[in-house]
Amino acid sequence: MASVRDADTSGKQLGLRMDDASYYHIKAPSVPARPALARSIRAETAIIGGGLAGLATALSLAERGRTSVLIEARTIGAGASGRNGGMVSAGFAAPTRLLERAAGPEAARSLMRLSREAMDLIRARIDRHAIDCEPVSGVVIASWFDDGEALAAEVEEYNTRYGMRLEYWDRARLLRDFPSPRYWDGMFDPEGFHLDPFALCRGYAVAAEGMGARLFENSPATGLRRIAGGWRVTTREGEVTADRVVLCQSAYPPRLLTAVARATLPVFTYIIVTAPLTGAHAGVIRAPYAVYDNRFATGYYRLLPEGRLLWGGRISTQERPRDLAGLMRRDLALVYPQLADVTIDHAWSGRMGFARHKMPLIRELTPGLWINSCFGGHGLNTTTLGGELVAAAIADGDRRWRLLAPFAPRWVGGALGPLAAQAIYGRARLQDAARAYWHRRRARRRTTVA
Ligand SMILES: Cc1cc2nc3c(=O)[nH]c(=O)nc-3n(C[C@H](O)[C@H](O)[C@H](O)COP(=O)(O)OP(=O)(O)OC[C@H]3O[C@@H](n4cnc5c(N)ncnc54)[C@H](O)[C@@H]3O)c2cc1C
């Protein structure tokens, strides 16, 4: 039986429901709350949303000597940014073949390069601002399918076309550190890394404030209006008038702008964290890298500094299924039967915003109104990229954001959108399971014949 510990006082202090605080929120040191916005203020740029997208925008503006006011509905990092898997890797939620098809090979290469530069920028900021977010290098992509040739070709393609430094790992190499009976072979990405994302949010917030950004918590924006010479954002008790506004609210209500709400699909995904692994459990996973597999419905994990295992996966229209810990434990046991009886200490869900094409929405919607949102399940590097593109455009007239021009906001299907997403996910899970079954059967036959 899963024994899931409730969020303790630190979760409550962060304004999160008892069942809504992640492991990161619970273990974080308590810090004084920032004020709520309760008066009328002026800003060059108003940013709505205190996840990594909003914080990265504030920090990139500050680094260019530009000031901003950021308002967050709850507390900094309360959304996906402070409760995710913590894996930082190149690329976007959309596959590279979609980038090439929609934007062309040249633009796809530029976008991939920018996504990797954002990873360098995160590392540089961690060092520059002494952000204590426990970064660890190395991400492994484990293959669920017996198709080594295709995987080796993929490694070659990523390296030659996008300048990555992936290594092909055969089965023996992969299983030495990650002994799952489900895995065949894999790729190792030495440039990828993993970290505590809530600590990164807090680090970005403090760094931006240190350079002049003003941050307000518990201040949901309830209205957005164009006024002479700019925009007015209203909150319950205050307002910001600004030359421009950057929308970074992901898939949360209220609907400030119909065009954005219509183009944003909310999707939920889940994580568990075990108790510190001891005895036989402790020796199962033998390397400190983060791992995800190449199913559409991927499962991912990483060891945490206390010897706990973080396991994540699934996407759903349901914010919190009844037996979240049990559901996730079954997924973990499918990959590692050796860990089927570990104690689960924490279980939580997170809300992601997806655009229809799975690429982020980064653009000027109308003069002075920017969006930097919809990073889907691949937001750690891309939110920093989005912050850079928007800030460089505002401060220097930089036009690199136009590389994302082909990825415009498109209707995501209204009330039927989440159901369609759930159906696509369900079908992909079945396809992956069938393909893996045939590969295992074929391998068994080969062994019998031999
Ligand atoms: C469980 C989970 C695991 C994930 N794992 C990974 C991973 O390992 N690697 C990776 O790259 N990506 C991962 N992701 C995706 C990544 O976390 C997101 O893409 C990224 O954090 C999105 O950042 P954001 O700032 O756009 O959204 P959020 O972090 O959700 O921030 C939006 C913020 O806006 C605030 N807000 C909303 N409306 C208003 C309003 N009206 N007024 C004021 N504030 C408002 C919200 O309260 C929230 O704090 C994961 C996501 C989840 C949920």
Coordinates of C-alpha atoms and ligand atoms in Angstrom, one line a residue:
M1 CA 0.0 0.0 0.0
A2 CA 1.2 3.5 -0.8
S3 CA 1.6 5.7 2.2
V4 CA 1.5 9.1 0.8
R5 CA 2.6 11.8 3.1
D6 CA 0.4 15.0 3.1
A7 CA 2.0 18.3 2.4
D8 CA 3.3 19.7 5.7
T9 CA 3.3 23.3 6.8
S10 CA 5.7 24.5 4.1
G11 CA 3.1 23.5 1.5
K12 CA 0.4 25.4 3.3
Q13 CA 2.7 28.4 3.7
L14 CA 3.2 28.5 -0.1
G15 CA -0.6 28.8 -0.5
L16 CA -0.9 25.3 -1.9
R17 CA -3.7 22.8 -0.9
M18 CA -2.7 20.0 1.4
D19 CA -2.7 17.5 -1.5
D20 CA -1.2 19.9 -4.0
A21 CA 2.4 20.6 -2.8
S22 CA 5.2 18.7 -4.6
Y23 CA 8.2 17.1 -2.9
Y24 CA 10.2 20.2 -4.0
H25 CA 7.7 22.6 -2.3
I26 CA 7.7 20.5 0.9
K27 CA 11.5 20.3 1.2
A28 CA 12.2 23.9 0.3
P29 CA 13.2 26.3 3.1
S30 CA 10.5 28.7 4.0
V31 CA 10.9 32.3 2.8
P32 CA 8.9 35.4 3.5
A33 CA 5.9 35.8 1.1
R34 CA 6.1 38.6 -1.4
P35 CA 3.4 41.3 -1.1
A36 CA 0.1 41.1 -3.0
L37 CA -0.5 43.9 -5.4
A38 CA -3.0 46.2 -3.5
R39 CA -2.5 49.6 -5.3
S40 CA -2.1 51.1 -8.6
I41 CA 1.4 51.0 -10.1
R42 CA 3.2 51.7 -13.4
A43 CA 5.5 49.5 -15.2
E44 CA 7.5 49.4 -18.4
T45 CA 6.5 45.7 -18.9
A46 CA 3.9 43.8 -16.9
I47 CA 4.3 40.1 -16.8
I48 CA 1.4 37.8 -15.9
G49 CA 2.4 34.5 -14.3
G50 CA 5.3 33.6 -12.0
G51 CA 6.3 30.2 -13.5
L52 CA 9.6 29.8 -15.4
A53 CA 8.2 31.6 -18.5
G54 CA 7.3 34.7 -16.6
L55 CA 10.4 34.6 -14.4
A56 CA 12.7 34.0 -17.4
T57 CA 11.1 37.0 -19.1
A58 CA 11.7 39.2 -16.1
L59 CA 15.3 38.0 -15.7
S60 CA 16.1 38.4 -19.4
L61 CA 14.6 42.0 -19.3
A62 CA 16.6 42.8 -16.2
E63 CA 19.8 41.6 -17.7
R64 CA 19.2 44.1 -20.5
G65 CA 18.6 46.9 -18.0
R66 CA 14.8 46.9 -18.4
T67 CA 12.4 46.9 -15.5
S68 CA 9.2 44.8 -15.1
V69 CA 6.4 44.1 -12.7
L70 CA 5.5 40.4 -12.4
I71 CA 2.2 39.3 -10.9
E72 CA 1.6 35.7 -9.8
A73 CA -1.8 34.3 -8.8
R74 CA -0.5 32.1 -6.1
T75 CA 3.2 31.9 -5.2
I76 CA 6.3 31.8 -7.4
G77 CA 6.7 28.3 -8.9
A78 CA 3.3 27.0 -7.7
G79 CA 2.5 25.8 -11.2
A80 CA 4.2 23.3 -13.5
S81 CA 7.5 25.1 -13.2
G82 CA 7.9 24.2 -9.5
R83 CA 6.6 20.6 -9.7
N84 CA 8.0 19.0 -12.8
G85 CA 10.5 16.2 -13.5
G86 CA 13.4 18.6 -13.5
M87 CA 14.9 17.2 -16.7
V88 CA 16.6 19.8 -18.9
S89 CA 17.2 18.6 -22.5
A90 CA 17.4 20.1 -26.0
G91 CA 14.4 20.5 -28.2
F92 CA 10.7 21.2 -27.8
A93 CA 7.6 19.3 -26.9
A94 CA 7.0 18.9 -30.7
P95 CA 9.2 16.4 -32.5
T96 CA 12.0 17.8 -34.7
R97 CA 10.3 16.3 -37.8
L98 CA 7.4 18.6 -37.1
L99 CA 9.7 21.6 -36.8
E100 CA 11.2 20.8 -40.2
R101 CA 7.9 20.3 -41.8
A102 CA 6.3 23.4 -40.5
A103 CA 9.3 25.8 -40.4
G104 CA 11.7 24.3 -42.9
P105 CA 15.1 22.6 -42.3
E106 CA 17.1 25.8 -41.8
A107 CA 14.7 27.3 -39.2
A108 CA 14.4 23.9 -37.5
R109 CA 18.2 23.9 -37.1
S110 CA 18.1 27.5 -35.7
L111 CA 15.4 26.6 -33.2
M112 CA 17.2 23.5 -32.0
R113 CA 20.4 25.6 -31.6
L114 CA 18.5 28.2 -29.6
S115 CA 17.0 25.4 -27.4
R116 CA 20.5 24.2 -26.6
E117 CA 21.8 27.8 -26.0
A118 CA 19.0 28.1 -23.4
M119 CA 20.4 25.1 -21.6
D120 CA 23.8 26.9 -21.5
L121 CA 22.1 30.0 -20.2
I122 CA 20.4 28.1 -17.4
R123 CA 23.8 26.6 -16.3
A124 CA 25.4 30.0 -16.5
R125 CA 22.7 31.6 -14.4
I126 CA 22.9 28.8 -11.8
D127 CA 26.6 29.6 -11.5
R128 CA 26.3 33.4 -11.7
H129 CA 23.5 33.6 -9.1
A130 CA 24.6 30.7 -6.9
I131 CA 21.2 29.0 -7.4
D132 CA 21.2 25.9 -5.1
C133 CA 19.1 23.6 -7.4
E134 CA 21.4 20.5 -7.3
P135 CA 22.1 20.2 -11.1
V136 CA 23.4 16.8 -12.2
S137 CA 24.7 16.2 -15.8
G138 CA 23.5 13.4 -18.1
V139 CA 20.1 12.3 -19.6
V140 CA 19.5 8.8 -21.0
I141 CA 16.8 8.0 -23.5
A142 CA 16.0 4.3 -23.1
S143 CA 14.4 2.4 -26.0
W144 CA 11.3 0.4 -25.4
F145 CA 11.6 -1.2 -28.8
D146 CA 14.0 -3.6 -30.4
D147 CA 15.3 -1.5 -33.3
G148 CA 18.9 -0.7 -32.6
E149 CA 19.7 0.3 -36.2
A150 CA 17.0 2.9 -36.3
L151 CA 18.1 4.2 -32.9
A152 CA 21.8 4.4 -34.0
A153 CA 20.7 6.3 -37.2
E154 CA 18.7 8.7 -35.0
V155 CA 21.8 9.4 -32.9
E156 CA 23.8 10.1 -36.1
E157 CA 21.1 12.4 -37.4
Y158 CA 20.8 14.5 -34.3
N159 CA 24.5 14.8 -34.1
T160 CA 25.1 15.8 -37.7
R161 CA 22.0 17.8 -38.3
Y162 CA 21.7 19.6 -34.9
G163 CA 25.2 19.5 -33.6
M164 CA 24.3 17.4 -30.6
R165 CA 26.7 15.0 -28.8
L166 CA 24.5 12.0 -28.3
E167 CA 26.1 8.6 -27.7
Y168 CA 24.5 5.3 -28.8
W169 CA 24.4 2.8 -25.9
D170 CA 23.9 -0.9 -26.6
R171 CA 21.8 -3.0 -24.4
A172 CA 24.6 -4.3 -22.2
R173 CA 25.8 -0.7 -21.5
L174 CA 22.2 0.5 -20.8
L175 CA 21.3 -2.4 -18.5
R176 CA 24.5 -2.1 -16.6
D177 CA 23.2 1.1 -14.9
F178 CA 19.4 0.8 -15.6
P179 CA 18.5 -2.9 -15.5
S180 CA 14.9 -2.9 -16.7
P181 CA 13.6 -6.0 -18.4
R182 CA 11.6 -3.6 -20.7
Y183 CA 14.6 -1.8 -22.2
W184 CA 16.6 -2.7 -25.4
D185 CA 19.2 -0.1 -26.0
G186 CA 19.4 3.7 -25.6
M187 CA 21.1 7.1 -26.2
F188 CA 23.1 9.1 -23.7
D189 CA 23.0 12.9 -23.8
P190 CA 25.9 14.3 -21.9
E191 CA 24.7 17.9 -22.4
G192 CA 21.3 17.2 -20.7
F193 CA 21.0 17.7 -17.0
H194 CA 18.5 17.5 -14.2
L195 CA 17.8 19.8 -11.2
D196 CA 15.3 20.9 -8.6
P197 CA 13.0 23.1 -10.6
F198 CA 11.3 24.9 -7.7
A199 CA 14.8 26.0 -6.5
L200 CA 15.5 27.2 -10.0
C201 CA 12.2 29.2 -10.0
R202 CA 13.2 30.8 -6.7
G203 CA 16.7 31.5 -7.9
Y204 CA 15.4 33.2 -11.0
A205 CA 13.0 35.3 -8.9
V206 CA 15.6 36.5 -6.5
A207 CA 18.1 37.2 -9.4
A208 CA 15.4 39.2 -11.3
E209 CA 14.5 41.2 -8.1
G210 CA 18.2 41.9 -7.4
M211 CA 18.3 43.6 -10.8
G212 CA 15.2 45.7 -10.3
A213 CA 12.1 43.5 -11.2
R214 CA 9.2 43.8 -8.8
L215 CA 7.4 40.6 -8.0
F216 CA 3.9 40.3 -6.4
E217 CA 2.4 37.0 -5.2
N218 CA -1.3 36.1 -4.4
S219 CA -2.3 38.6 -7.1
P220 CA -4.3 36.9 -9.8
A221 CA -4.9 39.1 -12.8
T222 CA -8.6 39.3 -13.4
G223 CA -8.7 41.8 -16.3
L224 CA -6.7 43.0 -19.2
R225 CA -7.6 46.1 -21.2
R226 CA -5.9 48.3 -23.8
I227 CA -5.7 51.9 -22.7
A228 CA -4.2 55.0 -24.4
G229 CA -0.5 54.4 -24.7
G230 CA -0.5 50.9 -23.2
W231 CA -2.3 48.3 -21.2
R232 CA -4.0 48.0 -17.9
V233 CA -3.9 44.7 -15.9
T234 CA -6.3 44.6 -13.0
T235 CA -6.0 42.3 -9.9
R236 CA -8.5 41.9 -7.0
E237 CA -7.1 44.8 -5.1
G238 CA -4.8 46.7 -7.5
E239 CA -3.8 47.4 -11.1
V240 CA -0.7 47.8 -13.2
T241 CA -0.6 50.2 -16.1
A242 CA 2.2 49.2 -18.5
D243 CA 3.7 50.0 -21.9
R244 CA 3.4 46.4 -22.7
V245 CA 2.2 43.1 -21.2
V246 CA 3.7 39.6 -21.5
L247 CA 1.2 36.7 -20.9
C248 CA 2.9 33.8 -19.2
Q249 CA -0.1 32.2 -17.4
S250 CA 0.0 28.8 -19.2
A251 CA -3.4 26.9 -19.0
Y252 CA -4.9 28.5 -15.9
P253 CA -8.1 30.4 -15.7
P254 CA -9.4 33.1 -15.8
R255 CA -9.6 33.7 -19.5
L256 CA -8.0 37.1 -19.9
L257 CA -7.9 36.9 -23.7
T258 CA -10.3 34.7 -25.6
A259 CA -7.8 34.2 -28.5
V260 CA -5.3 32.8 -26.0
A261 CA -7.7 30.7 -24.0
R262 CA -9.1 29.1 -27.2
A263 CA -5.5 28.2 -28.3
T264 CA -4.4 26.6 -24.9
L265 CA -5.2 23.0 -24.0
P266 CA -4.8 22.1 -20.3
V267 CA -3.4 18.7 -19.8
F268 CA -2.4 17.0 -16.5
T269 CA 0.5 14.7 -15.7
Y270 CA 1.7 13.0 -12.6
I271 CA 4.8 12.4 -10.4
I272 CA 5.6 10.2 -7.4
V273 CA 8.6 10.3 -5.1
T274 CA 9.6 7.2 -3.1
A275 CA 11.0 7.1 0.4
P276 CA 14.8 7.0 0.4
L277 CA 15.7 3.6 -1.2
T278 CA 17.5 1.2 1.1
G279 CA 18.7 -2.4 1.0
A280 CA 18.1 -4.2 -2.3
H281 CA 16.1 -1.2 -3.6
A282 CA 19.1 1.1 -3.3
G283 CA 21.3 -0.8 -5.8
V284 CA 18.8 -1.2 -8.6
I285 CA 19.5 2.1 -10.4
R286 CA 23.2 2.6 -10.5
A287 CA 23.9 5.9 -12.2
P288 CA 22.8 9.5 -11.3
Y289 CA 21.5 10.3 -14.8
A290 CA 17.8 11.2 -15.5
V291 CA 16.1 8.7 -17.8
Y292 CA 13.1 8.7 -20.0
D293 CA 11.9 6.1 -22.5
N294 CA 10.9 6.6 -26.1
R295 CA 7.2 5.6 -25.8
F296 CA 4.7 8.3 -26.8
A297 CA 3.4 8.0 -23.2
T298 CA 6.9 8.1 -21.8
G299 CA 7.9 7.2 -18.2
Y300 CA 10.8 9.1 -16.7
Y301 CA 12.8 9.1 -13.5
R302 CA 15.8 10.2 -11.6
L303 CA 17.4 9.6 -8.3
L304 CA 17.1 12.6 -5.9
P305 CA 20.0 13.6 -3.6
E306 CA 18.4 11.9 -0.5
G307 CA 18.4 8.6 -2.3
R308 CA 14.7 8.8 -3.2
L309 CA 13.5 8.0 -6.7
L310 CA 11.3 10.4 -8.6
W311 CA 9.0 8.7 -11.2
G312 CA 6.8 10.6 -13.6
G313 CA 4.6 10.0 -16.6
R314 CA 1.0 9.8 -18.0
I315 CA -1.1 12.5 -19.4
S316 CA -4.7 13.0 -18.6
T317 CA -7.7 15.3 -18.6
Q318 CA -8.1 14.4 -14.9
E319 CA -6.3 16.7 -12.5
R320 CA -5.9 14.1 -9.7
P321 CA -7.1 10.5 -10.2
R322 CA -8.4 8.8 -7.0
D323 CA -5.4 6.4 -6.5
L324 CA -2.7 8.6 -8.0
A325 CA 0.1 6.9 -6.0
G326 CA -1.1 3.4 -6.8
L327 CA -1.5 4.2 -10.5
M328 CA 2.1 5.5 -10.8
R329 CA 3.5 2.7 -8.7
R330 CA 2.1 0.2 -11.3
D331 CA 3.8 2.1 -14.1
L332 CA 7.1 2.1 -12.1
A333 CA 6.7 -1.7 -11.4
L334 CA 6.3 -2.4 -15.1
V335 CA 9.7 -0.9 -15.8
Y336 CA 11.4 -2.0 -12.6
P337 CA 9.6 -5.1 -11.0
Q338 CA 12.5 -5.0 -8.5
L339 CA 10.9 -1.8 -7.1
A340 CA 7.3 -2.9 -7.0
D341 CA 7.0 -2.7 -3.2
V342 CA 8.9 0.6 -2.5
T343 CA 7.2 3.1 -0.2
I344 CA 5.7 6.1 -1.9
D345 CA 6.1 9.3 0.1
H346 CA 4.8 11.9 -2.3
A347 CA 2.4 12.0 -5.2
W348 CA 1.2 15.1 -7.1
S349 CA -0.1 16.3 -10.4
G350 CA 0.7 19.3 -12.6
R351 CA -1.1 21.3 -15.3
M352 CA 0.6 21.9 -18.6
G353 CA -0.5 24.2 -21.4
F354 CA -0.3 22.8 -24.9
A355 CA -0.9 24.5 -28.2
R356 CA -2.3 22.4 -31.0
H357 CA 1.1 22.0 -32.7
K358 CA 2.8 21.3 -29.4
M359 CA 5.2 24.2 -30.0
P360 CA 5.3 27.2 -27.6
L361 CA 3.3 30.3 -28.4
I362 CA 6.0 33.1 -28.4
R363 CA 5.0 36.2 -30.3
E364 CA 3.6 39.7 -30.3
L365 CA -0.1 39.2 -30.6
T366 CA -0.9 42.8 -31.1
P367 CA 1.3 45.9 -30.6
G368 CA 2.4 45.8 -26.9
L369 CA 0.8 42.5 -26.1
W370 CA 3.2 39.5 -26.0
I371 CA 2.6 35.8 -25.3
N372 CA 5.3 33.5 -23.9
S373 CA 3.3 30.3 -23.1
C374 CA 2.3 26.7 -23.9
F375 CA 5.6 24.9 -23.4
G376 CA 3.8 21.6 -22.9
G377 CA 5.9 18.8 -21.3
H378 CA 9.2 20.3 -22.4
G379 CA 9.5 23.6 -20.6
L380 CA 12.7 23.7 -18.7
N381 CA 14.9 24.9 -21.5
T382 CA 12.2 26.4 -23.7
T383 CA 10.9 28.8 -21.0
T384 CA 14.3 30.3 -20.7
L385 CA 14.5 30.5 -24.5
G386 CA 11.1 32.2 -24.6
G387 CA 12.2 34.7 -22.0
E388 CA 15.3 35.5 -24.0
L389 CA 13.4 35.9 -27.3
V390 CA 10.7 38.2 -25.9
A391 CA 13.1 40.3 -23.8
A392 CA 15.5 40.7 -26.7
A393 CA 12.6 41.8 -28.9
I394 CA 11.4 44.3 -26.4
A395 CA 14.8 45.7 -25.4
D396 CA 16.7 45.5 -28.7
G397 CA 14.1 45.0 -31.4
D398 CA 15.5 41.4 -32.0
R399 CA 13.5 39.4 -34.4
R400 CA 14.5 35.9 -33.6
W401 CA 11.1 35.2 -32.2
R402 CA 9.8 35.2 -35.7
L403 CA 11.4 31.8 -36.2
L404 CA 8.3 30.6 -34.3
A405 CA 6.0 32.5 -36.7
P406 CA 4.7 29.2 -38.3
F407 CA 3.5 28.1 -34.9
A408 CA 0.5 30.5 -34.4
P409 CA -2.2 30.2 -31.8
R410 CA -4.9 27.8 -33.2
W411 CA -8.2 26.6 -31.7
V412 CA -7.7 23.5 -29.6
G413 CA -11.2 22.2 -29.8
G414 CA -13.0 23.8 -26.9
A415 CA -14.6 21.4 -24.5
L416 CA -13.9 18.5 -26.8
G417 CA -10.1 19.3 -26.9
P418 CA -9.2 17.5 -23.7
L419 CA -11.2 14.4 -24.8
A420 CA -9.5 14.3 -28.2
A421 CA -6.1 14.6 -26.4
Q422 CA -7.0 11.8 -24.1
A423 CA -8.1 9.6 -27.0
I424 CA -4.9 10.3 -28.9
Y425 CA -2.9 9.4 -25.8
G426 CA -4.9 6.2 -25.2
R427 CA -4.4 5.1 -28.8
A428 CA -0.6 5.8 -28.7
R429 CA -0.3 3.8 -25.4
L430 CA -2.0 0.8 -27.1
Q431 CA 0.2 1.1 -30.2
D432 CA 3.4 1.3 -28.1
A433 CA 2.3 -1.7 -26.0
A434 CA 1.5 -3.7 -29.2
R435 CA 4.8 -2.8 -30.8
A436 CA 6.8 -3.7 -27.6
Y437 CA 4.9 -7.0 -27.3
W438 CA 5.8 -8.0 -30.9
H439 CA 9.4 -7.0 -30.4
R440 CA 9.7 -9.2 -27.3
R441 CA 7.9 -12.1 -29.0
R442 CA 10.3 -11.8 -32.0
A443 CA 13.3 -11.8 -29.7
R444 CA 12.0 -14.9 -27.8
R445 CA 11.6 -16.7 -31.1
R446 CA 15.1 -15.8 -32.1
T447 CA 16.4 -17.1 -28.8
T448 CA 14.4 -20.4 -29.2
V449 CA 15.7 -21.0 -32.7
A450 CA 19.3 -20.2 -31.7
Ligands
LIG1 C1 4.4 17.0 -13.7 C2 5.2 17.7 -14.7 C3 6.4 17.2 -15.1 C4 7.2 17.9 -16.1 N1 8.5 17.5 -16.4 C5 9.2 18.2 -17.2 C6 10.6 17.9 -17.3 O1 11.2 17.0 -16.7 N2 11.3 18.7 -18.2 C7 10.8 19.7 -18.9 O2 11.5 20.4 -19.7 N3 9.5 20.1 -18.7 C8 8.7 19.4 -17.9 N4 7.4 19.7 -17.7 C9 6.9 20.9 -18.4 C10 7.3 22.2 -17.7 O3 7.2 22.1 -16.3 C11 6.4 23.4 -18.2 O4 6.4 23.4 -19.6 C12 6.9 24.7 -17.7 O5 7.1 24.7 -16.3 C13 5.8 25.8 -18.1 O6 6.2 27.0 -17.4 P1 5.1 28.2 -17.4 O7 5.7 29.3 -16.7 O8 4.6 28.4 -18.8 O9 3.8 27.6 -16.6 P2 3.6 27.5 -15.1 O10 4.8 27.1 -14.4 O11 2.4 26.6 -14.9 O12 3.3 29.0 -14.6 C14 2.2 29.7 -14.9 C15 1.9 30.6 -13.7 O13 1.0 31.5 -14.1 C16 0.2 31.8 -12.9 N5 -1.1 32.4 -13.4 C17 -2.0 31.8 -14.2 N6 -3.0 32.7 -14.4 C18 -2.7 33.8 -13.8 C19 -3.3 35.1 -13.6 N7 -4.5 35.3 -14.1 N8 -2.7 36.0 -12.9 C20 -1.5 35.8 -12.3 N9 -0.8 34.6 -12.4 C21 -1.4 33.6 -13.1 C22 0.0 30.4 -12.3 O14 -0.4 30.5 -11.0 C23 1.4 29.8 -12.5 O15 2.2 30.0 -11.4 C24 6.6 19.0 -16.7 C25 5.4 19.5 -16.4 C26 4.7 18.9 -15.4 C27 3.3 19.4 -15.0

